[in-house]
Each structure stands twice: as C-alpha cells, then as structure tokens.
Amino acid sequence: DLVKASLDRIKEVDDEIQAFITLDEENAMKQAKELDESSEEKSLFGLPIGLKDNIVTKDLRTTSGSKILENFNDPLYDAEVVEKLKEQKTVTIGKLNMDEFAMGSGTEYSAYKKTKNPWDTDRVPGGSSGGSAAAVAAGELKFALGSDTGGSIRQPAAFCGVVGMKPTYGRVSRFGLVAFASSLDQIGPITRTVEDNARVLEVIAGHDEKDSTSANLEVPVFTDALTKDVAGLKIAVPKEYFGEGVAQEVKDAVRAAIEKYESLGATCEEVSLPHSKYALSTYYILASAEASASLARFDGVRYGVRAENVEDMIDMYKRSRSENFGEEVKRRIMLGTFALSSGYYDAYYKKAQKVRTLIKNDFEQIFEEYDIILGPTAPTTAFKLGEEMDDPVIAYANDVLTIPVNLAGVPAISIPCGFSSEGLPIGLQIIGKHFDEAMVYRAAHAFE
Ligand code: GLN
C-alpha cells in the first residue's frame, strides 16, 4: 500500500514537480508484492525510497544528472548505502534529479529537467539534491538520499522545508557514490521528521571495507538520543552566520529558534569562526581541483556516451567530453585544472589546503567548550528559477554557511524553523562535533 500510494502521488504531482529522472515503477510494484507475502522485522520494512541519481544502482540507470551518463543503464553493482537499505527491505521507487555531478545550488544544471520547489513552483528546490528534497516535500516519498559536498543536502532541505542531514565525513560509505570531491562528499538522508532521519542514518552508516575513508566506529542508536531534553546544553552562535548577505527574515527566524532553545534550558552564547570568511574561496579551489581529477574517468571509453565519427583517439576523448559535459561542469574542470597546474599549485591548491586546516581548527576550538553550533542553513529562501544561471558567483555565495562544515568534516542538519513573508520555508542549521550526530539529532528533535 505504501509503495502504491507513493506511485499514485508521483503520478499526481510529478508532472509539475519534475523530481524524478528515472522511475522504476514495475520493479517497485513487483518488490512490494513480494514483501506483502513476507513479514520480517526490519526497521524500514516496505518503505518507498528514492535515491539521488549519483548513487549507483545495479541494473537501474544512474546518470548523475549528466548527458555523458545518459546511457549508463546497467551498472554492475549497488552502492553500499543501497545494499544496506535493501537489507532493510526498502523499495526503490526511482532516481532523483540533481545538478550535473552535484555541482550547483538549484538543480537547474541537470542535463534532464528543472525540478520545481513544491512551495512555489516558480522557484528552485535548492541543490544539488533538489530532486530528493522536492520529492519528500511534495509527499512523493517517505524519504530520499542525497549527497552533500558543500551543502547539497542541507540547502535543498532548507528551501523545501524538510529535514536534511550531512553526517560526519567517514560516517557513511561513499562506495558507489559518483565522486565530485572525494575529501568532502557524504551521503545522507532527507526526510519529513528528525526521527525518520535518525532511523535512516542508523541503517546507512557504518564501516565499509570498500571505502577506506569510512570510519571504523560503532554506530550509535541515534533514535535513543531523541529525548526532547536540551536543558544544560551549551550552544554556540557564530556571529559570522548573521553577517551581510543573510536576509533579515532568515536572521529573525533563527534568532527566534535560539530563544526557543534558551526557554528549553539551553545556554546560547555568541562565538566567532574567524576563518569562515575564507571558506568559499577555499572550497571552490579544493572542490574544483578534486572534481577535475574525479571527472577524468569520463572519457567515452569506460562509461557512458562516446562521440561518433571521430578522427582518432584524441578527437574521441575531446569530443565525447566537450559534447556531453554541461557548462557548469566545464567551468569547474577548468578552474580545478588551473589550480592544480604547475606554477599555480602552491599559490592556490596548497594554500587552500592550509586554510582548510585553519577552518577546521576554528570548529575544534569551539567544540572544546560547546555541544553544538546553531545558525541559518542558507542566507536566503529559495530563489527564482533562472536566477542562479545568470550569475554563478551569486550561486556560489549561497553556500557560504554550509561549506565550512564540509571543510571541517563535521556533521550538520537542516530543520525547518519558520517561513518568510512570502510563505517560503527557512532552515535552521545545527552543527555537531565529529561523529556526534546523536547530539545533533537530540537538539533537532527538541525543536520540532
Ligand atoms: N552548491 C555547491 C557546489 O555547487 C555544493 C554542491 C554539493 O554539495 N554537492 O559546489
């Protein structure tokens, strides 16, 4: 019934929302029928799920939002997170729209379609996991997985009024996630409630031999942390998160949230993350540098589309790539190749690595004294379709509050904390210590 309801809802609204790149209706119904005949004790038994289209699924098309993978119909394996969900007997409904290779903030850089924000269909759902957030917000799915390299789970969650968690770097296996920037990428859940979110992370988290950066640590029962008790919690509020560029309505909603925490018995104090002003430039150098390497594999030989009528091998490489990568992806490859090139490496890449350490140290210092950090998720509410495409620098600036978290590797969630005068959702970001997702969930749940 759950799977049927989900498919019915998709039929009803997805012509307008455009959240899915690929629907796997037949297979989903078949699986649901099989499950009807069994009865197992599994925490996510029978739940319909959707996956961002950069999460590899065996025999189910995985495009990563790119034309270059248009014909990647039959991947040979499932990503580790997909295997873990299948063990819990979830039913995969389909693959969700995203910015090409997860580069973007509005899902408009998808090679396939433009997803609409369910709260206002003239606006973007955020990005790059915009399909995932929109599908959950529109009631098409109970939950979805996204990926977050610089904010791509939290920002669309904020724009769509849902709950999105970026776990600690290393908490969830990246095996089978199409790489954007491997030192920053993490997979995480997008859900309606904090409790659902904690339940999904419990399932997908944990060590995986196939990803050497996944942490060999026990995964706590995150739902045990949902006590509603935040009395005595020490909360840090960075002044940089209320700077110029953050809309007044966003500041007001987050200030009101802080007052609510105080009324629940937490103490909130202003702090400073002095190096966060360098986070954007650091991120766009490092993420682009890593992306230029990650995307080298798309050469027309091993995966995806190959240019036709080519003159020789070099022509084949060139044309396969230039005809099938989109403009934003090309921009990042050029930026990254430049930052890594001889003569510029020290000035850009190496310098950015050093600044990354300073940003990480800022967080560590604060966490010596405080349990969590609170601030807005994004400086604005959802922007109009097309706005981001007009000026990439404006789009990059939208990541200013989410990116420091990825550079530091710490976990952070976005939960809804109010609406703007135009009726658009505003997100509250709760940042925790390394591997302390339990505390993040505890604080988030108390707010709901
Ligand atoms: N908007 C950011 C970018 O374009 C973040 C993307 C992400 O987290 N995948 O790089």
GROMACS .gro file of C-alpha atoms and ligand atoms in nm:
model
  458
    1ASP     CA    1   0.000   0.000   0.000
    2LEU     CA    2   0.284   0.237   0.083
    3VAL     CA    3   0.453   0.178  -0.250
    4LYS     CA    4   0.124   0.214  -0.438
    5ALA     CA    5   0.044   0.536  -0.252
    6SER     CA    6   0.385   0.673  -0.335
    7LEU     CA    7   0.348   0.587  -0.705
    8ASP     CA    8  -0.002   0.738  -0.714
    9ARG     CA    9   0.125   1.059  -0.559
   10ILE     CA   10   0.409   1.072  -0.811
   11LYS     CA   11   0.158   1.039  -1.094
   12GLU     CA   12  -0.049   1.315  -0.943
   13VAL     CA   13   0.223   1.575  -0.886
   14ASP     CA   14   0.548   1.486  -1.062
   15ASP     CA   15   0.445   1.626  -1.400
   16GLU     CA   16   0.468   1.957  -1.225
   17ILE     CA   17   0.743   1.898  -0.967
   18GLN     CA   18   0.975   1.701  -1.202
   19ALA     CA   19   1.170   1.537  -0.919
   20PHE     CA   20   1.247   1.206  -1.090
   21ILE     CA   21   1.493   1.134  -1.370
   22THR     CA   22   1.412   0.761  -1.375
   23LEU     CA   23   1.111   0.582  -1.229
   24ASP     CA   24   1.131   0.209  -1.162
   25GLU     CA   25   0.758   0.152  -1.128
   26GLU     CA   26   0.728  -0.205  -1.247
   27ASN     CA   27   1.011  -0.332  -1.036
   28ALA     CA   28   0.888  -0.138  -0.732
   29MET     CA   29   0.540  -0.294  -0.756
   30LYS     CA   30   0.691  -0.637  -0.803
   31GLN     CA   31   0.906  -0.596  -0.494
   32ALA     CA   32   0.614  -0.462  -0.295
   33LYS     CA   33   0.407  -0.771  -0.385
   34GLU     CA   34   0.689  -0.999  -0.272
   35LEU     CA   35   0.715  -0.813   0.056
   36ASP     CA   36   0.340  -0.844   0.110
   37GLU     CA   37   0.392  -1.217   0.129
   38SER     CA   38   0.668  -1.198   0.385
   39SER     CA   39   0.682  -1.041   0.727
   40GLU     CA   40   1.021  -0.954   0.859
   41GLU     CA   41   1.125  -0.738   1.150
   42LYS     CA   42   1.314  -0.466   0.970
   43SER     CA   43   1.328  -0.103   1.072
   44LEU     CA   44   1.245   0.034   0.727
   45PHE     CA   45   1.041  -0.262   0.601
   46GLY     CA   46   0.850  -0.185   0.281
   47LEU     CA   47   0.919   0.188   0.277
   48PRO     CA   48   0.933   0.353  -0.066
   49ILE     CA   49   1.258   0.539  -0.118
   50GLY     CA   50   1.426   0.749  -0.383
   51LEU     CA   51   1.794   0.798  -0.448
   52LYS     CA   52   1.981   1.095  -0.582
   53ASP     CA   53   2.098   0.993  -0.925
   54ASN     CA   54   2.468   0.993  -0.834
   55ILE     CA   55   2.413   0.686  -0.613
   56VAL     CA   56   2.487   0.377  -0.819
   57THR     CA   57   2.208   0.119  -0.851
   58LYS     CA   58   2.255  -0.223  -1.005
   59ASP     CA   59   2.070  -0.254  -1.337
   60LEU     CA   60   1.899   0.081  -1.282
   61ARG     CA   61   2.009   0.382  -1.484
   62THR     CA   62   2.245   0.616  -1.297
   63THR     CA   63   2.309   0.945  -1.477
   64SER     CA   64   2.450   1.176  -1.209
   65GLY     CA   65   2.243   1.444  -1.383
   66SER     CA   66   2.478   1.436  -1.682
   67LYS     CA   67   2.429   1.369  -2.050
   68ILE     CA   68   2.759   1.185  -2.050
   69LEU     CA   69   2.593   0.906  -1.848
   70GLU     CA   70   2.264   0.913  -2.034
   71ASN     CA   71   2.303   0.551  -2.142
   72PHE     CA   72   2.451   0.415  -1.817
   73ASN     CA   73   2.156   0.180  -1.784
   74ASP     CA   74   2.311  -0.124  -1.628
   75PRO     CA   75   2.560  -0.051  -1.350
   76LEU     CA   76   2.714  -0.374  -1.225
   77TYR     CA   77   2.667  -0.318  -0.854
   78ASP     CA   78   2.474  -0.130  -0.586
   79ALA     CA   79   2.630   0.145  -0.379
   80GLU     CA   80   2.696   0.031  -0.020
   81VAL     CA   81   2.410   0.250   0.109
   82VAL     CA   82   2.173   0.085  -0.137
   83GLU     CA   83   2.278  -0.261  -0.022
   84LYS     CA   84   2.216  -0.159   0.336
   85LEU     CA   85   1.871  -0.022   0.255
   86LYS     CA   86   1.784  -0.336   0.060
   87GLU     CA   87   1.875  -0.547   0.362
   88GLN     CA   88   1.608  -0.350   0.547
   89LYS     CA   89   1.363  -0.429   0.265
   90THR     CA   90   1.303  -0.078   0.141
   91VAL     CA   91   1.162  -0.042  -0.209
   92THR     CA   92   1.348   0.179  -0.454
   93ILE     CA   93   1.096   0.386  -0.650
   94GLY     CA   94   1.345   0.568  -0.869
   95LYS     CA   95   1.632   0.805  -0.918
   96LEU     CA   96   1.609   1.173  -0.840
   97ASN     CA   97   1.709   1.483  -1.027
   98MET     CA   98   2.024   1.672  -0.938
   99ASP     CA   99   2.268   1.928  -1.070
  100GLU     CA  100   2.511   1.762  -1.310
  101PHE     CA  101   2.772   1.578  -1.100
  102ALA     CA  102   2.629   1.758  -0.793
  103MET     CA  103   2.765   2.096  -0.899
  104GLY     CA  104   2.509   2.364  -0.831
  105SER     CA  105   2.262   2.508  -0.584
  106GLY     CA  106   1.930   2.496  -0.767
  107THR     CA  107   1.916   2.164  -0.960
  108GLU     CA  108   1.899   2.379  -1.274
  109TYR     CA  109   2.230   2.240  -1.401
  110SER     CA  110   2.073   1.900  -1.454
  111ALA     CA  111   2.102   1.784  -1.815
  112TYR     CA  112   1.749   1.642  -1.789
  113LYS     CA  113   1.493   1.872  -1.634
  114LYS     CA  114   1.427   2.154  -1.393
  115THR     CA  115   1.274   2.046  -1.063
  116LYS     CA  116   1.027   2.289  -0.906
  117ASN     CA  117   1.001   2.387  -0.541
  118PRO     CA  118   0.670   2.241  -0.413
  119TRP     CA  119   0.607   2.556  -0.203
  120ASP     CA  120   0.628   2.784  -0.507
  121THR     CA  121   0.677   2.630  -0.848
  122ASP     CA  122   0.840   2.946  -0.986
  123ARG     CA  123   1.131   2.875  -0.755
  124VAL     CA  124   1.413   2.624  -0.737
  125PRO     CA  125   1.410   2.342  -0.481
  126GLY     CA  126   1.775   2.415  -0.400
  127GLY     CA  127   2.056   2.188  -0.500
  128SER     CA  128   2.229   1.984  -0.581
  129SER     CA  129   1.999   1.724  -0.418
  130GLY     CA  130   1.693   1.924  -0.530
  131GLY     CA  131   1.503   1.623  -0.666
  132SER     CA  132   1.544   1.441  -0.335
  133ALA     CA  133   1.424   1.735  -0.123
  134ALA     CA  134   1.134   1.825  -0.355
  135ALA     CA  135   1.009   1.465  -0.373
  136VAL     CA  136   0.999   1.436   0.007
  137ALA     CA  137   0.841   1.781   0.049
  138ALA     CA  138   0.574   1.703  -0.212
  139GLY     CA  139   0.483   1.377  -0.037
  140GLU     CA  140   0.605   1.160  -0.325
  141LEU     CA  141   0.840   0.966  -0.099
  142LYS     CA  142   0.876   0.894   0.269
  143PHE     CA  143   1.247   0.954   0.244
  144ALA     CA  144   1.529   1.002  -0.001
  145LEU     CA  145   1.905   1.000   0.000
  146GLY     CA  146   2.110   1.296  -0.115
  147SER     CA  147   2.477   1.384  -0.117
  148ASP     CA  148   2.644   1.688   0.033
  149THR     CA  149   2.983   1.822  -0.076
  150GLY     CA  150   2.927   2.186   0.014
  151GLY     CA  151   2.566   2.198   0.131
  152SER     CA  152   2.376   1.991  -0.121
  153ILE     CA  153   2.163   1.807   0.134
  154ARG     CA  154   2.110   2.089   0.383
  155GLN     CA  155   2.038   2.378   0.146
  156PRO     CA  156   1.766   2.199  -0.057
  157ALA     CA  157   1.619   2.069   0.271
  158ALA     CA  158   1.604   2.431   0.392
  159PHE     CA  159   1.449   2.555   0.065
  160CYS     CA  160   1.186   2.277   0.067
  161GLY     CA  161   1.101   2.280   0.439
  162VAL     CA  162   1.225   1.927   0.516
  163VAL     CA  163   1.494   1.766   0.731
  164GLY     CA  164   1.837   1.701   0.574
  165MET     CA  165   2.143   1.556   0.745
  166LYS     CA  166   2.504   1.566   0.631
  167PRO     CA  167   2.679   1.311   0.850
  168THR     CA  168   3.041   1.336   0.968
  169TYR     CA  169   3.288   1.273   0.686
  170GLY     CA  170   3.355   0.899   0.708
  171ARG     CA  171   3.030   0.805   0.883
  172VAL     CA  172   2.866   0.671   0.567
  173SER     CA  173   3.040   0.469   0.296
  174ARG     CA  174   3.096   0.652  -0.032
  175PHE     CA  175   3.134   0.326  -0.223
  176GLY     CA  176   2.911   0.365  -0.527
  177LEU     CA  177   2.868   0.741  -0.496
  178VAL     CA  178   2.978   0.909  -0.818
  179ALA     CA  179   3.264   1.124  -0.690
  180PHE     CA  180   3.254   1.503  -0.708
  181ALA     CA  181   3.516   1.596  -0.445
  182SER     CA  182   3.615   1.286  -0.253
  183SER     CA  183   3.751   1.463   0.055
  184LEU     CA  184   3.418   1.643   0.106
  185ASP     CA  185   3.139   1.419  -0.030
  186GLN     CA  186   2.900   1.248   0.212
  187ILE     CA  187   2.568   1.071   0.157
  188GLY     CA  188   2.281   1.149   0.396
  189PRO     CA  189   1.904   1.122   0.446
  190ILE     CA  190   1.633   1.375   0.358
  191THR     CA  191   1.306   1.315   0.545
  192ARG     CA  192   0.997   1.486   0.683
  193THR     CA  193   1.087   1.437   1.051
  194VAL     CA  194   1.401   1.420   1.264
  195GLU     CA  195   1.303   1.078   1.393
  196ASP     CA  196   1.276   0.933   1.041
  197ASN     CA  197   1.609   1.089   0.960
  198ALA     CA  198   1.780   0.927   1.258
  199ARG     CA  199   1.629   0.590   1.165
  200VAL     CA  200   1.763   0.608   0.812
  201LEU     CA  201   2.111   0.718   0.915
  202GLU     CA  202   2.127   0.428   1.160
  203VAL     CA  203   2.080   0.195   0.865
  204ILE     CA  204   2.317   0.351   0.612
  205ALA     CA  205   2.603   0.442   0.850
  206GLY     CA  206   2.900   0.225   0.939
  207HIS     CA  207   3.237   0.098   0.833
  208ASP     CA  208   3.282  -0.041   0.484
  209GLU     CA  209   3.598  -0.211   0.364
  210LYS     CA  210   3.527  -0.086   0.016
  211ASP     CA  211   3.570   0.278   0.127
  212SER     CA  212   3.898   0.329   0.309
  213THR     CA  213   3.782   0.669   0.436
  214SER     CA  214   3.480   0.522   0.613
  215ALA     CA  215   3.534   0.521   0.988
  216ASN     CA  216   3.567   0.200   1.182
  217LEU     CA  217   3.349   0.319   1.467
  218GLU     CA  218   3.038   0.176   1.619
  219VAL     CA  219   2.716   0.340   1.500
  220PRO     CA  220   2.507   0.457   1.796
  221VAL     CA  221   2.131   0.402   1.806
  222PHE     CA  222   2.054   0.759   1.705
  223THR     CA  223   1.686   0.731   1.795
  224ASP     CA  224   1.790   0.678   2.160
  225ALA     CA  225   1.910   1.038   2.160
  226LEU     CA  226   1.562   1.175   2.087
  227THR     CA  227   1.478   1.261   2.447
  228LYS     CA  228   1.340   1.615   2.397
  229ASP     CA  229   1.579   1.719   2.672
  230VAL     CA  230   1.820   2.002   2.594
  231ALA     CA  231   1.845   2.152   2.944
  232GLY     CA  232   2.205   2.246   3.020
  233LEU     CA  233   2.318   2.216   2.658
  234LYS     CA  234   2.586   2.467   2.559
  235ILE     CA  235   2.509   2.624   2.225
  236ALA     CA  236   2.747   2.843   2.026
  237VAL     CA  237   2.611   3.102   1.784
  238PRO     CA  238   2.878   3.228   1.540
  239LYS     CA  239   2.846   3.598   1.465
  240GLU     CA  240   2.968   3.536   1.109
  241TYR     CA  241   2.644   3.347   1.046
  242PHE     CA  242   2.444   3.668   1.082
  243GLY     CA  243   2.653   3.885   0.854
  244GLU     CA  244   2.586   4.089   0.548
  245GLY     CA  245   2.408   3.890   0.279
  246VAL     CA  246   2.193   3.697   0.524
  247ALA     CA  247   1.831   3.806   0.473
  248GLN     CA  248   1.664   3.978   0.767
  249GLU     CA  249   1.377   3.729   0.770
  250VAL     CA  250   1.624   3.443   0.791
  251LYS     CA  251   1.808   3.609   1.079
  252ASP     CA  252   1.480   3.673   1.262
  253ALA     CA  253   1.361   3.313   1.229
  254VAL     CA  254   1.693   3.176   1.353
  255ARG     CA  255   1.704   3.424   1.643
  256ALA     CA  256   1.357   3.306   1.742
  257ALA     CA  257   1.482   2.947   1.733
  258ILE     CA  258   1.770   3.040   1.960
  259GLU     CA  259   1.524   3.193   2.207
  260LYS     CA  260   1.327   2.871   2.199
  261TYR     CA  261   1.638   2.673   2.294
  262GLU     CA  262   1.700   2.913   2.581
  263SER     CA  263   1.344   2.866   2.701
  264LEU     CA  264   1.407   2.490   2.698
  265GLY     CA  265   1.701   2.537   2.934
  266ALA     CA  266   1.999   2.553   2.697
  267THR     CA  267   2.254   2.834   2.716
  268CYS     CA  268   2.337   3.019   2.395
  269GLU     CA  269   2.646   3.236   2.353
  270GLU     CA  270   2.791   3.431   2.065
  271VAL     CA  271   3.121   3.297   1.929
  272SER     CA  272   3.342   3.359   1.628
  273LEU     CA  273   3.462   3.135   1.344
  274PRO     CA  274   3.725   3.383   1.225
  275HIS     CA  275   3.842   3.189   0.919
  276SER     CA  276   3.495   3.120   0.781
  277LYS     CA  277   3.531   3.426   0.556
  278TYR     CA  278   3.786   3.226   0.356
  279ALA     CA  279   3.565   2.918   0.330
  280LEU     CA  280   3.407   2.996  -0.007
  281SER     CA  281   3.732   3.059  -0.191
  282THR     CA  282   3.896   2.761  -0.021
  283TYR     CA  283   3.609   2.533  -0.115
  284TYR     CA  284   3.585   2.640  -0.477
  285ILE     CA  285   3.956   2.575  -0.525
  286LEU     CA  286   3.966   2.239  -0.348
  287ALA     CA  287   3.632   2.105  -0.472
  288SER     CA  288   3.709   2.205  -0.831
  289ALA     CA  289   4.061   2.059  -0.812
  290GLU     CA  290   3.926   1.728  -0.686
  291ALA     CA  291   3.645   1.736  -0.941
  292SER     CA  292   3.889   1.785  -1.228
  293ALA     CA  293   4.052   1.459  -1.120
  294SER     CA  294   3.728   1.270  -1.042
  295LEU     CA  295   3.580   1.352  -1.381
  296ALA     CA  296   3.886   1.240  -1.578
  297ARG     CA  297   3.734   0.893  -1.594
  298PHE     CA  298   3.453   1.011  -1.821
  299ASP     CA  299   3.645   0.975  -2.144
  300GLY     CA  300   3.399   0.798  -2.371
  301VAL     CA  301   3.580   0.467  -2.322
  302ARG     CA  302   3.471   0.318  -1.994
  303TYR     CA  303   3.132   0.468  -1.923
  304GLY     CA  304   2.857   0.647  -2.098
  305VAL     CA  305   2.831   0.828  -2.422
  306ARG     CA  306   3.101   0.822  -2.692
  307ALA     CA  307   3.120   1.080  -2.972
  308GLU     CA  308   3.063   0.942  -3.319
  309ASN     CA  309   3.252   0.987  -3.647
  310VAL     CA  310   3.575   1.078  -3.474
  311GLU     CA  311   3.910   1.122  -3.644
  312ASP     CA  312   4.131   0.949  -3.391
  313MET     CA  313   4.151   0.866  -3.022
  314ILE     CA  314   4.235   1.217  -2.904
  315ASP     CA  315   3.947   1.356  -3.106
  316MET     CA  316   3.722   1.093  -2.949
  317TYR     CA  317   3.822   1.198  -2.594
  318LYS     CA  318   3.784   1.564  -2.673
  319ARG     CA  319   3.453   1.542  -2.844
  320SER     CA  320   3.298   1.293  -2.602
  321ARG     CA  321   3.376   1.533  -2.321
  322SER     CA  322   3.305   1.866  -2.486
  323GLU     CA  323   2.975   1.750  -2.635
  324ASN     CA  324   2.845   1.587  -2.320
  325PHE     CA  325   2.956   1.788  -2.016
  326GLY     CA  326   2.744   2.092  -1.930
  327GLU     CA  327   2.868   2.447  -1.882
  328GLU     CA  328   2.897   2.442  -1.502
  329VAL     CA  329   3.092   2.116  -1.506
  330LYS     CA  330   3.330   2.255  -1.768
  331ARG     CA  331   3.374   2.570  -1.561
  332ARG     CA  332   3.475   2.361  -1.257
  333ILE     CA  333   3.712   2.139  -1.457
  334MET     CA  334   3.889   2.446  -1.592
  335LEU     CA  335   3.906   2.611  -1.251
  336GLY     CA  336   4.037   2.292  -1.093
  337THR     CA  337   4.291   2.215  -1.363
  338PHE     CA  338   4.419   2.570  -1.335
  339ALA     CA  339   4.453   2.549  -0.955
  340LEU     CA  340   4.648   2.223  -0.987
  341SER     CA  341   4.874   2.327  -1.271
  342SER     CA  342   5.245   2.371  -1.227
  343GLY     CA  343   5.331   2.723  -1.120
  344TYR     CA  344   4.989   2.776  -0.961
  345TYR     CA  345   4.973   2.469  -0.738
  346ASP     CA  346   5.146   2.633  -0.441
  347ALA     CA  347   4.960   2.960  -0.475
  348TYR     CA  348   4.614   2.803  -0.495
  349TYR     CA  349   4.579   2.436  -0.411
  350LYS     CA  350   4.841   2.416  -0.139
  351LYS     CA  351   4.734   2.746   0.015
  352ALA     CA  352   4.373   2.632   0.015
  353GLN     CA  353   4.471   2.311   0.197
  354LYS     CA  354   4.637   2.519   0.468
  355VAL     CA  355   4.335   2.746   0.507
  356ARG     CA  356   4.117   2.436   0.529
  357THR     CA  357   4.313   2.334   0.838
  358LEU     CA  358   4.256   2.677   0.994
  359ILE     CA  359   3.883   2.649   0.931
  360LYS     CA  360   3.878   2.304   1.088
  361ASN     CA  361   4.069   2.435   1.390
  362ASP     CA  362   3.808   2.711   1.440
  363PHE     CA  363   3.542   2.443   1.480
  364GLU     CA  364   3.754   2.228   1.708
  365GLN     CA  365   3.819   2.519   1.938
  366ILE     CA  366   3.451   2.597   1.972
  367PHE     CA  367   3.366   2.234   2.036
  368GLU     CA  368   3.606   2.227   2.330
  369GLU     CA  369   3.351   2.441   2.510
  370TYR     CA  370   3.017   2.391   2.337
  371ASP     CA  371   2.795   2.097   2.243
  372ILE     CA  372   2.652   2.233   1.920
  373ILE     CA  373   2.667   2.534   1.688
  374LEU     CA  374   2.348   2.700   1.562
  375GLY     CA  375   2.290   2.925   1.263
  376PRO     CA  376   2.093   2.958   0.943
  377THR     CA  377   2.140   2.692   0.673
  378ALA     CA  378   2.129   2.933   0.379
  379PRO     CA  379   2.143   3.313   0.366
  380THR     CA  380   1.815   3.337   0.171
  381THR     CA  381   1.500   3.143   0.098
  382ALA     CA  382   1.456   2.963  -0.238
  383PHE     CA  383   1.547   3.176  -0.537
  384LYS     CA  384   1.352   3.210  -0.860
  385LEU     CA  385   1.421   2.968  -1.144
  386GLY     CA  386   1.690   3.113  -1.368
  387GLU     CA  387   1.847   3.345  -1.109
  388GLU     CA  388   2.138   3.115  -1.037
  389MET     CA  389   2.217   3.062  -1.403
  390ASP     CA  390   2.252   3.437  -1.460
  391ASP     CA  391   2.545   3.471  -1.224
  392PRO     CA  392   2.743   3.174  -1.092
  393VAL     CA  393   2.912   3.392  -0.832
  394ILE     CA  394   2.573   3.467  -0.672
  395ALA     CA  395   2.504   3.095  -0.666
  396TYR     CA  396   2.842   3.020  -0.506
  397ALA     CA  397   2.775   3.280  -0.236
  398ASN     CA  398   2.462   3.089  -0.135
  399ASP     CA  399   2.688   2.815   0.004
  400VAL     CA  400   2.865   3.041   0.249
  401LEU     CA  401   2.702   2.891   0.561
  402THR     CA  402   2.713   2.525   0.463
  403ILE     CA  403   3.062   2.494   0.316
  404PRO     CA  404   3.268   2.545   0.634
  405VAL     CA  405   3.103   2.230   0.773
  406ASN     CA  406   3.226   2.015   0.482
  407LEU     CA  407   3.575   2.162   0.501
  408ALA     CA  408   3.585   2.073   0.872
  409GLY     CA  409   3.425   1.731   0.816
  410VAL     CA  410   3.174   1.772   1.099
  411PRO     CA  411   2.806   1.666   1.091
  412ALA     CA  412   2.519   1.914   1.043
  413ILE     CA  413   2.145   1.902   0.993
  414SER     CA  414   1.895   2.146   0.848
  415ILE     CA  415   1.547   2.154   1.001
  416PRO     CA  416   1.257   2.386   0.921
  417CYS     CA  417   1.231   2.683   1.159
  418GLY     CA  418   0.970   2.910   1.007
  419PHE     CA  419   0.855   3.086   0.693
  420SER     CA  420   0.931   3.410   0.515
  421SER     CA  421   0.658   3.668   0.447
  422GLU     CA  422   0.624   3.507   0.102
  423GLY     CA  423   0.549   3.174   0.264
  424LEU     CA  424   0.884   3.012   0.184
  425PRO     CA  425   1.049   2.777   0.434
  426ILE     CA  426   1.356   2.883   0.634
  427GLY     CA  427   1.614   2.630   0.756
  428LEU     CA  428   1.793   2.615   1.090
  429GLN     CA  429   2.137   2.455   1.077
  430ILE     CA  430   2.264   2.255   1.375
  431ILE     CA  431   2.631   2.161   1.361
  432GLY     CA  432   2.791   1.898   1.586
  433LYS     CA  433   3.128   1.753   1.683
  434HIS     CA  434   3.294   1.486   1.472
  435PHE     CA  435   3.088   1.166   1.496
  436ASP     CA  436   2.841   1.324   1.737
  437GLU     CA  437   2.533   1.301   1.514
  438ALA     CA  438   2.345   1.183   1.824
  439MET     CA  439   2.378   1.529   1.981
  440VAL     CA  440   2.273   1.696   1.655
  441TYR     CA  441   1.960   1.480   1.640
  442ARG     CA  442   1.885   1.539   2.007
  443ALA     CA  443   1.893   1.916   1.960
  444ALA     CA  444   1.698   1.899   1.633
  445HIS     CA  445   1.426   1.676   1.778
  446ALA     CA  446   1.375   1.903   2.079
  447PHE     CA  447   1.296   2.191   1.843
  448GLU     CA  448   1.028   2.010   1.640
  449GLN     N1  449   2.649   2.428  -0.431
  449GLN     C1  450   2.776   2.370  -0.403
  449GLN     C2  451   2.852   2.347  -0.531
  449GLN     O1  452   2.798   2.379  -0.632
  449GLN     C3  453   2.759   2.245  -0.324
  449GLN     C4  454   2.734   2.125  -0.405
  449GLN     C5  455   2.725   1.999  -0.325
  449GLN     O2  456   2.722   1.997  -0.203
  449GLN     N2  457   2.725   1.888  -0.396
  449GLN     O3  458   2.961   2.300  -0.533
   0.00000   0.00000   0.00000
